[in-house]
Amino acid sequence: MPSFYDHFRACAERWPSHVALEIQRSDRMESYTYAQVRRMAESVGSWLNEHGLKPGDRAAILADNHPFWVAIYLGVIVAGGTVVPLDTALRPEQIAKLLKDSGTSLLFSGSKYLQPTDKATSHLPLKFISTDNVASAKTPNERVLSNLSEIFATDPKDFSPQPIDTNAVAALLYTSGTTADPKGVMLTHANLLGEVDAVFSRVRLGPEDALLGVLPLFHVLSQMANLLLPLVKGSRVVYLETLNTTELLRALSERRITAFAVVPQFFYLIHERIFKEIDKRGLVAKRVIRFLMGFTRVARKIGWNPGKMFFGRIHALFGERMRYLVTGGSRFDPQIGQDFYSLGIDVLQAYGLTETTGGAFLTLPHDNIIGSVGPALAGVEGRIVDPHAQEDGGQAVGEIAIRGAVVMKGYWNRPDATAAAIRDGWLHTGDLGYFDPNGNLFITGRKKEVIVLSNGKNIYPEEVESHYLESPYIKEICVIGLEGSPSDPNADKLHAVIVPNFETLKQKRIVNTKEVIRYDIESLSASLPSTKRIGSYEIWQEDLPRTTTRKLKRFEIEKRVRENYGKTAGEFEAAASKPLSAEDEQWLARPEVQQAIAILKDESPSKRGSIAPNDNLELDLGLDSMQRIELLVVLEQKLGGSVQESQLAEIYTVKELVNAVLESAAQGGPARQSVGWKTILAEETTDPDVLELTKPRRFSAGFLFVMSRLIQMLCLDRFELRANGVEKLPAHGPFILSSNHQSYIDPFVMTCVLPWPSFSRLFSVGTSEIFGTNRFMLWLARFLRVIVVDPDANLVPAMRAGAYGLRHGKVLILYPEGERSIDGAPKNFKKGAAILSTHLQVPIVPVAIDGFEKVWPRTKPFQGSFPLRVKFGDPIYPPPAADASEVTYEQLTGELKSRVVTLWRQIRDHHES
């Protein structure tokens, strides 16, 4: 039977001058024809035979993607050896472990990997060949036998390829680091040809095709898609010297690419880029685009794809000649796939493992079932082992088993692992899934990753993670199971590690990361069964560890979580500390910076023993929005300067904060003469919408009052509205109405029971996320006397707006929770009401509401009629302004919450009785 190399050589003889391999550099393109690649490969093969490489001997490659990498691969197998491609991201000691395990005697290494690998393998009988194509007068040491320049200079015309046994091992690939125990997968020459035959039963490639190779060649998907498959059909492969978005899109545009196989992350980045551009176009444009996407989706069901006509610029991103976009290596988000389909773009999903020589399943180009990896390729069989019915009545899920010519020979020197994986000719993949009636395979998770709770429930972490990733503020998430104590086995819970999407947070000028993530987790949890909800979570600021194909390294994440779980803050801080750069050390050595750091240590709630320049003000130092303002004022008083309020929402780290203050002081800005909210609230506002509060509006106020009475009549009839304690409202002067928050309808119902003297003086501060979306909403806000600011990003203007209205005798509606409750129960109260009350010397009227969350829950649309209750309490009068302090604010906030909770419980108890 002809070998893979025989097929390649036939292409080289048929199309010797056709370009086989290219590498795109920043300033030029290097191209190598089939004849040149064959000559380089056979030069390597000849050199290896001359230097004693015997059939089956292992030769490893540790180098970046390049045509020379391919020449080495081909040269080793044509010489009868076994190729051992190595992950360039591994540490030198990990490389040494794999070289020892494989019994490799020769390593082709790039120069940047050679020295550290040489040091780590000093105890091994290993020789090196430098892959840099430059002649060197001196080699680093006697272990370096040659370099490619010298090898390519030899003439291989008398070289005779070794006879190849199709059952001999062609490549030894170590599984990616998703587990702590990588195993060497033995792929035979028959496996390589089996994969070639299987893939070409589904797709077509020829000399006119060009493939873009961005995945590292040490990975099986890349070896198949960007080496084996194209080189037996006369196709061209383009590699990139530098992998970044700019170079990748340039290659897609300029190199006439027709096929591209890559991990899902690429499509996620393109998807994000597309929809960010769409979001910038305004509401009307977004609706038009969504309509066209829906129209395209429907049209495609009857065989017409207008996507290229509607979305030509998006299609142009992938190049005019693109025929196959394929993703594999890890789970592909079905929603992303659906969006591309609605744009008229098909992303085919492949499924396979290193143990199956790459792809074993692939969606049909003419029938792309989103969410599926398609039916098995020709010569491959799949089945589900031990299927178990699902709680939701869906398809029974079990372990996926595969057999066929693509299945590996076994694991290198691991007969036990081989016997466990291959049983009766079937490879048990460890992946879980099910088949639909048409034979399309759906992957649901990984058998080893299934979390089994003490109640026997099986939880698939990828399913849970996918649900919580609907939050735009969560960039990454990994869910693990944490066991409860032996005395309380029901305390088992799902624990998540969350990486915030800092880019989105900065774009939306959100500094309270913990709050928005908690809010979204609560909202998203409400639509999950209780067993699938996250019970606890922690926030990491660095990306989660992943393999080269973007799979989570769950064992590493879980190990770190368990090591740190239950540690005190000090212990965790010590474990998480990182070495500082030379630049940061120089910055910290500045006297004015040391003074600022000392202030931060005194003022921050976390009381950290050490503070680093890149520490996050909220996540590391524990500062909320108000504490950030208070800390800034202290820094300004002691260091000088006055930072512009517009900068505050752009400051996230210690270094950014300190530099902003020092730069302001250096510019000669006036330093604050006193510290605290008294100073901040005393400064005059220039916001025209705030200044409007003092202008009389008899007609509009009267109209709104009439409308409020109509709302009252509706609520009395439809919602059995009951309001108690209205008589407790102060008859004159300004005050603050502070209620718990349950629903969007809260302010409309609460104000519909207010008497005219209070109603006519009402105003509130509303978030720009609701009222700043379009002109109509801005007009409505002015009409309703809602001052539109973002309290998170612009806390100072929001507080000044409240102070201005109160100073001029108005009544402020303020929700101290800052968010709607998920279950109706009052949550944490912020101290804004207490600060305003103390410094403006106005009372706070506690208000409790109930039933509103049933009418319009936070996570659902309007639900219908339910009884509504409102109860006003006795006004709370603040302490003297001279006594204002952090302790005073906390005490007043605590009293306010206690009063509201008491009133709320009274409503509940009365209603239930």
PDB file of N, CA, C and O in Angstrom, residues 517-554:
ATOM      1  N   ILE A 517     -21.051  41.521  38.334  1.00  0.00           N
ATOM      2  CA  ILE A 517     -20.942  40.077  38.119  1.00  0.00           C
ATOM      3  C   ILE A 517     -21.904  39.341  39.041  1.00  0.00           C
ATOM      4  O   ILE A 517     -22.589  38.394  38.629  1.00  0.00           O
ATOM      5  N   ARG A 518     -21.982  39.770  40.304  1.00  0.00           N
ATOM      6  CA  ARG A 518     -22.936  39.128  41.217  1.00  0.00           C
ATOM      7  C   ARG A 518     -24.363  39.288  40.708  1.00  0.00           C
ATOM      8  O   ARG A 518     -25.161  38.351  40.736  1.00  0.00           O
ATOM      9  N   TYR A 519     -24.675  40.487  40.225  1.00  0.00           N
ATOM     10  CA  TYR A 519     -26.018  40.769  39.710  1.00  0.00           C
ATOM     11  C   TYR A 519     -26.353  39.842  38.542  1.00  0.00           C
ATOM     12  O   TYR A 519     -27.433  39.241  38.483  1.00  0.00           O
ATOM     13  N   ASP A 520     -25.416  39.696  37.587  1.00  0.00           N
ATOM     14  CA  ASP A 520     -25.679  38.841  36.426  1.00  0.00           C
ATOM     15  C   ASP A 520     -25.752  37.372  36.813  1.00  0.00           C
ATOM     16  O   ASP A 520     -26.558  36.616  36.262  1.00  0.00           O
ATOM     17  N   ILE A 521     -24.928  36.965  37.773  1.00  0.00           N
ATOM     18  CA  ILE A 521     -24.976  35.565  38.206  1.00  0.00           C
ATOM     19  C   ILE A 521     -26.320  35.271  38.855  1.00  0.00           C
ATOM     20  O   ILE A 521     -26.931  34.222  38.601  1.00  0.00           O
ATOM     21  N   GLU A 522     -26.802  36.179  39.681  1.00  0.00           N
ATOM     22  CA  GLU A 522     -28.128  35.994  40.295  1.00  0.00           C
ATOM     23  C   GLU A 522     -29.208  35.880  39.223  1.00  0.00           C
ATOM     24  O   GLU A 522     -30.071  35.003  39.272  1.00  0.00           O
ATOM     25  N   SER A 523     -29.149  36.784  38.236  1.00  0.00           N
ATOM     26  CA  SER A 523     -30.169  36.796  37.189  1.00  0.00           C
ATOM     27  C   SER A 523     -30.124  35.530  36.353  1.00  0.00           C
ATOM     28  O   SER A 523     -31.161  34.924  36.052  1.00  0.00           O
ATOM     29  N   LEU A 524     -28.932  35.108  35.969  1.00  0.00           N
ATOM     30  CA  LEU A 524     -28.787  33.919  35.130  1.00  0.00           C
ATOM     31  C   LEU A 524     -29.105  32.645  35.909  1.00  0.00           C
ATOM     32  O   LEU A 524     -29.617  31.674  35.342  1.00  0.00           O
ATOM     33  N   SER A 525     -28.832  32.648  37.206  1.00  0.00           N
ATOM     34  CA  SER A 525     -29.127  31.469  38.023  1.00  0.00           C
ATOM     35  C   SER A 525     -30.620  31.202  38.106  1.00  0.00           C
ATOM     36  O   SER A 525     -31.057  30.055  38.234  1.00  0.00           O
ATOM     37  N   ALA A 526     -31.396  32.270  38.017  1.00  0.00           N
ATOM     38  CA  ALA A 526     -32.847  32.125  38.197  1.00  0.00           C
ATOM     39  C   ALA A 526     -33.473  31.225  37.142  1.00  0.00           C
ATOM     40  O   ALA A 526     -34.517  30.610  37.382  1.00  0.00           O
ATOM     41  N   SER A 527     -32.848  31.105  35.971  1.00  0.00           N
ATOM     42  CA  SER A 527     -33.421  30.288  34.897  1.00  0.00           C
ATOM     43  C   SER A 527     -32.823  28.881  34.839  1.00  0.00           C
ATOM     44  O   SER A 527     -33.056  28.149  33.882  1.00  0.00           O
ATOM     45  N   LEU A 528     -32.052  28.519  35.862  1.00  0.00           N
ATOM     46  CA  LEU A 528     -31.459  27.178  35.928  1.00  0.00           C
ATOM     47  C   LEU A 528     -32.093  26.372  37.056  1.00  0.00           C
ATOM     48  O   LEU A 528     -32.517  26.943  38.066  1.00  0.00           O
ATOM     49  N   PRO A 529     -32.131  25.043  36.904  1.00  0.00           N
ATOM     50  CA  PRO A 529     -32.532  24.209  38.053  1.00  0.00           C
ATOM     51  C   PRO A 529     -31.564  24.432  39.200  1.00  0.00           C
ATOM     52  O   PRO A 529     -30.389  24.753  38.983  1.00  0.00           O
ATOM     53  N   SER A 530     -32.025  24.248  40.421  1.00  0.00           N
ATOM     54  CA  SER A 530     -31.194  24.544  41.591  1.00  0.00           C
ATOM     55  C   SER A 530     -29.887  23.764  41.593  1.00  0.00           C
ATOM     56  O   SER A 530     -28.864  24.266  42.053  1.00  0.00           O
ATOM     57  N   THR A 531     -29.890  22.535  41.048  1.00  0.00           N
ATOM     58  CA  THR A 531     -28.671  21.716  41.062  1.00  0.00           C
ATOM     59  C   THR A 531     -27.595  22.245  40.121  1.00  0.00           C
ATOM     60  O   THR A 531     -26.425  21.898  40.255  1.00  0.00           O
ATOM     61  N   LYS A 532     -27.989  23.095  39.148  1.00  0.00           N
ATOM     62  CA  LYS A 532     -27.032  23.593  38.167  1.00  0.00           C
ATOM     63  C   LYS A 532     -26.596  25.026  38.454  1.00  0.00           C
ATOM     64  O   LYS A 532     -25.849  25.614  37.675  1.00  0.00           O
ATOM     65  N   ARG A 533     -27.041  25.595  39.573  1.00  0.00           N
ATOM     66  CA  ARG A 533     -26.688  26.969  39.889  1.00  0.00           C
ATOM     67  C   ARG A 533     -25.341  27.051  40.597  1.00  0.00           C
ATOM     68  O   ARG A 533     -25.001  26.184  41.397  1.00  0.00           O
ATOM     69  N   ILE A 534     -24.614  28.091  40.318  1.00  0.00           N
ATOM     70  CA  ILE A 534     -23.351  28.336  41.012  1.00  0.00           C
ATOM     71  C   ILE A 534     -23.648  28.680  42.463  1.00  0.00           C
ATOM     72  O   ILE A 534     -24.445  29.572  42.753  1.00  0.00           O
ATOM     73  N   GLY A 535     -23.004  27.947  43.375  1.00  0.00           N
ATOM     74  CA  GLY A 535     -23.205  28.200  44.798  1.00  0.00           C
ATOM     75  C   GLY A 535     -22.193  29.159  45.375  1.00  0.00           C
ATOM     76  O   GLY A 535     -22.458  29.822  46.378  1.00  0.00           O
ATOM     77  N   SER A 536     -21.023  29.240  44.751  1.00  0.00           N
ATOM     78  CA  SER A 536     -19.988  30.178  45.189  1.00  0.00           C
ATOM     79  C   SER A 536     -19.063  30.425  44.010  1.00  0.00           C
ATOM     80  O   SER A 536     -19.054  29.669  43.049  1.00  0.00           O
ATOM     81  N   TYR A 537     -18.307  31.504  44.091  1.00  0.00           N
ATOM     82  CA  TYR A 537     -17.373  31.788  43.003  1.00  0.00           C
ATOM     83  C   TYR A 537     -16.244  32.671  43.508  1.00  0.00           C
ATOM     84  O   TYR A 537     -16.332  33.288  44.561  1.00  0.00           O
ATOM     85  N   GLU A 538     -15.175  32.680  42.750  1.00  0.00           N
ATOM     86  CA  GLU A 538     -14.058  33.571  43.025  1.00  0.00           C
ATOM     87  C   GLU A 538     -13.660  34.236  41.719  1.00  0.00           C
ATOM     88  O   GLU A 538     -13.910  33.692  40.635  1.00  0.00           O
ATOM     89  N   ILE A 539     -13.062  35.405  41.812  1.00  0.00           N
ATOM     90  CA  ILE A 539     -12.685  36.165  40.627  1.00  0.00           C
ATOM     91  C   ILE A 539     -11.174  36.149  40.461  1.00  0.00           C
ATOM     92  O   ILE A 539     -10.437  36.464  41.396  1.00  0.00           O
ATOM     93  N   TRP A 540     -10.736  35.747  39.278  1.00  0.00           N
ATOM     94  CA  TRP A 540      -9.319  35.816  38.911  1.00  0.00           C
ATOM     95  C   TRP A 540      -9.154  36.937  37.900  1.00  0.00           C
ATOM     96  O   TRP A 540     -10.023  37.150  37.045  1.00  0.00           O
ATOM     97  N   GLN A 541      -8.028  37.612  37.967  1.00  0.00           N
ATOM     98  CA  GLN A 541      -7.807  38.722  37.040  1.00  0.00           C
ATOM     99  C   GLN A 541      -6.969  38.317  35.837  1.00  0.00           C
ATOM    100  O   GLN A 541      -6.886  39.054  34.861  1.00  0.00           O
ATOM    101  N   GLU A 542      -6.361  37.136  35.876  1.00  0.00           N
ATOM    102  CA  GLU A 542      -5.591  36.663  34.725  1.00  0.00           C
ATOM    103  C   GLU A 542      -6.393  35.595  33.982  1.00  0.00           C
ATOM    104  O   GLU A 542      -7.300  34.986  34.543  1.00  0.00           O
ATOM    105  N   ASP A 543      -6.068  35.400  32.711  1.00  0.00           N
ATOM    106  CA  ASP A 543      -6.773  34.406  31.904  1.00  0.00           C
ATOM    107  C   ASP A 543      -6.605  33.013  32.489  1.00  0.00           C
ATOM    108  O   ASP A 543      -5.562  32.685  33.083  1.00  0.00           O
ATOM    109  N   LEU A 544      -7.618  32.185  32.320  1.00  0.00           N
ATOM    110  CA  LEU A 544      -7.555  30.810  32.810  1.00  0.00           C
ATOM    111  C   LEU A 544      -6.566  30.010  31.967  1.00  0.00           C
ATOM    112  O   LEU A 544      -6.456  30.229  30.760  1.00  0.00           O
ATOM    113  N   PRO A 545      -5.852  29.069  32.592  1.00  0.00           N
ATOM    114  CA  PRO A 545      -4.897  28.258  31.817  1.00  0.00           C
ATOM    115  C   PRO A 545      -5.608  27.375  30.814  1.00  0.00           C
ATOM    116  O   PRO A 545      -6.616  26.737  31.134  1.00  0.00           O
ATOM    117  N   ARG A 546      -5.089  27.358  29.596  1.00  0.00           N
ATOM    118  CA  ARG A 546      -5.702  26.579  28.517  1.00  0.00           C
ATOM    119  C   ARG A 546      -4.629  25.854  27.717  1.00  0.00           C
ATOM    120  O   ARG A 546      -3.458  26.221  27.750  1.00  0.00           O
ATOM    121  N   THR A 547      -5.086  24.846  26.975  1.00  0.00           N
ATOM    122  CA  THR A 547      -4.193  24.136  26.060  1.00  0.00           C
ATOM    123  C   THR A 547      -4.051  24.959  24.784  1.00  0.00           C
ATOM    124  O   THR A 547      -4.682  26.006  24.623  1.00  0.00           O
ATOM    125  N   THR A 548      -3.239  24.467  23.850  1.00  0.00           N
ATOM    126  CA  THR A 548      -3.056  25.178  22.585  1.00  0.00           C
ATOM    127  C   THR A 548      -4.340  25.231  21.773  1.00  0.00           C
ATOM    128  O   THR A 548      -4.489  26.089  20.911  1.00  0.00           O
ATOM    129  N   THR A 549      -5.270  24.335  22.032  1.00  0.00           N
ATOM    130  CA  THR A 549      -6.559  24.361  21.324  1.00  0.00           C
ATOM    131  C   THR A 549      -7.637  25.021  22.171  1.00  0.00           C
ATOM    132  O   THR A 549      -8.827  24.853  21.912  1.00  0.00           O
ATOM    133  N   ARG A 550      -7.220  25.781  23.199  1.00  0.00           N
ATOM    134  CA  ARG A 550      -8.116  26.611  24.003  1.00  0.00           C
ATOM    135  C   ARG A 550      -9.023  25.816  24.929  1.00  0.00           C
ATOM    136  O   ARG A 550     -10.031  26.326  25.409  1.00  0.00           O
ATOM    137  N   LYS A 551      -8.700  24.563  25.205  1.00  0.00           N
ATOM    138  CA  LYS A 551      -9.459  23.823  26.207  1.00  0.00           C
ATOM    139  C   LYS A 551      -8.968  24.236  27.589  1.00  0.00           C
ATOM    140  O   LYS A 551      -7.777  24.436  27.808  1.00  0.00           O
ATOM    141  N   LEU A 552      -9.901  24.339  28.527  1.00  0.00           N
ATOM    142  CA  LEU A 552      -9.523  24.681  29.893  1.00  0.00           C
ATOM    143  C   LEU A 552      -8.677  23.579  30.518  1.00  0.00           C
ATOM    144  O   LEU A 552      -9.003  22.397  30.388  1.00  0.00           O
ATOM    145  N   LYS A 553      -7.611  23.960  31.192  1.00  0.00           N
ATOM    146  CA  LYS A 553      -6.830  23.001  31.960  1.00  0.00           C
ATOM    147  C   LYS A 553      -7.483  22.884  33.335  1.00  0.00           C
ATOM    148  O   LYS A 553      -7.052  23.469  34.328  1.00  0.00           O
ATOM    149  N   ARG A 554      -8.547  22.105  33.375  1.00  0.00           N
ATOM    150  CA  ARG A 554      -9.386  22.057  34.571  1.00  0.00           C
ATOM    151  C   ARG A 554      -8.622  21.527  35.784  1.00  0.00           C
ATOM    152  O   ARG A 554      -8.862  21.970  36.912  1.00  0.00           O
TER     153      ARG A 554
END
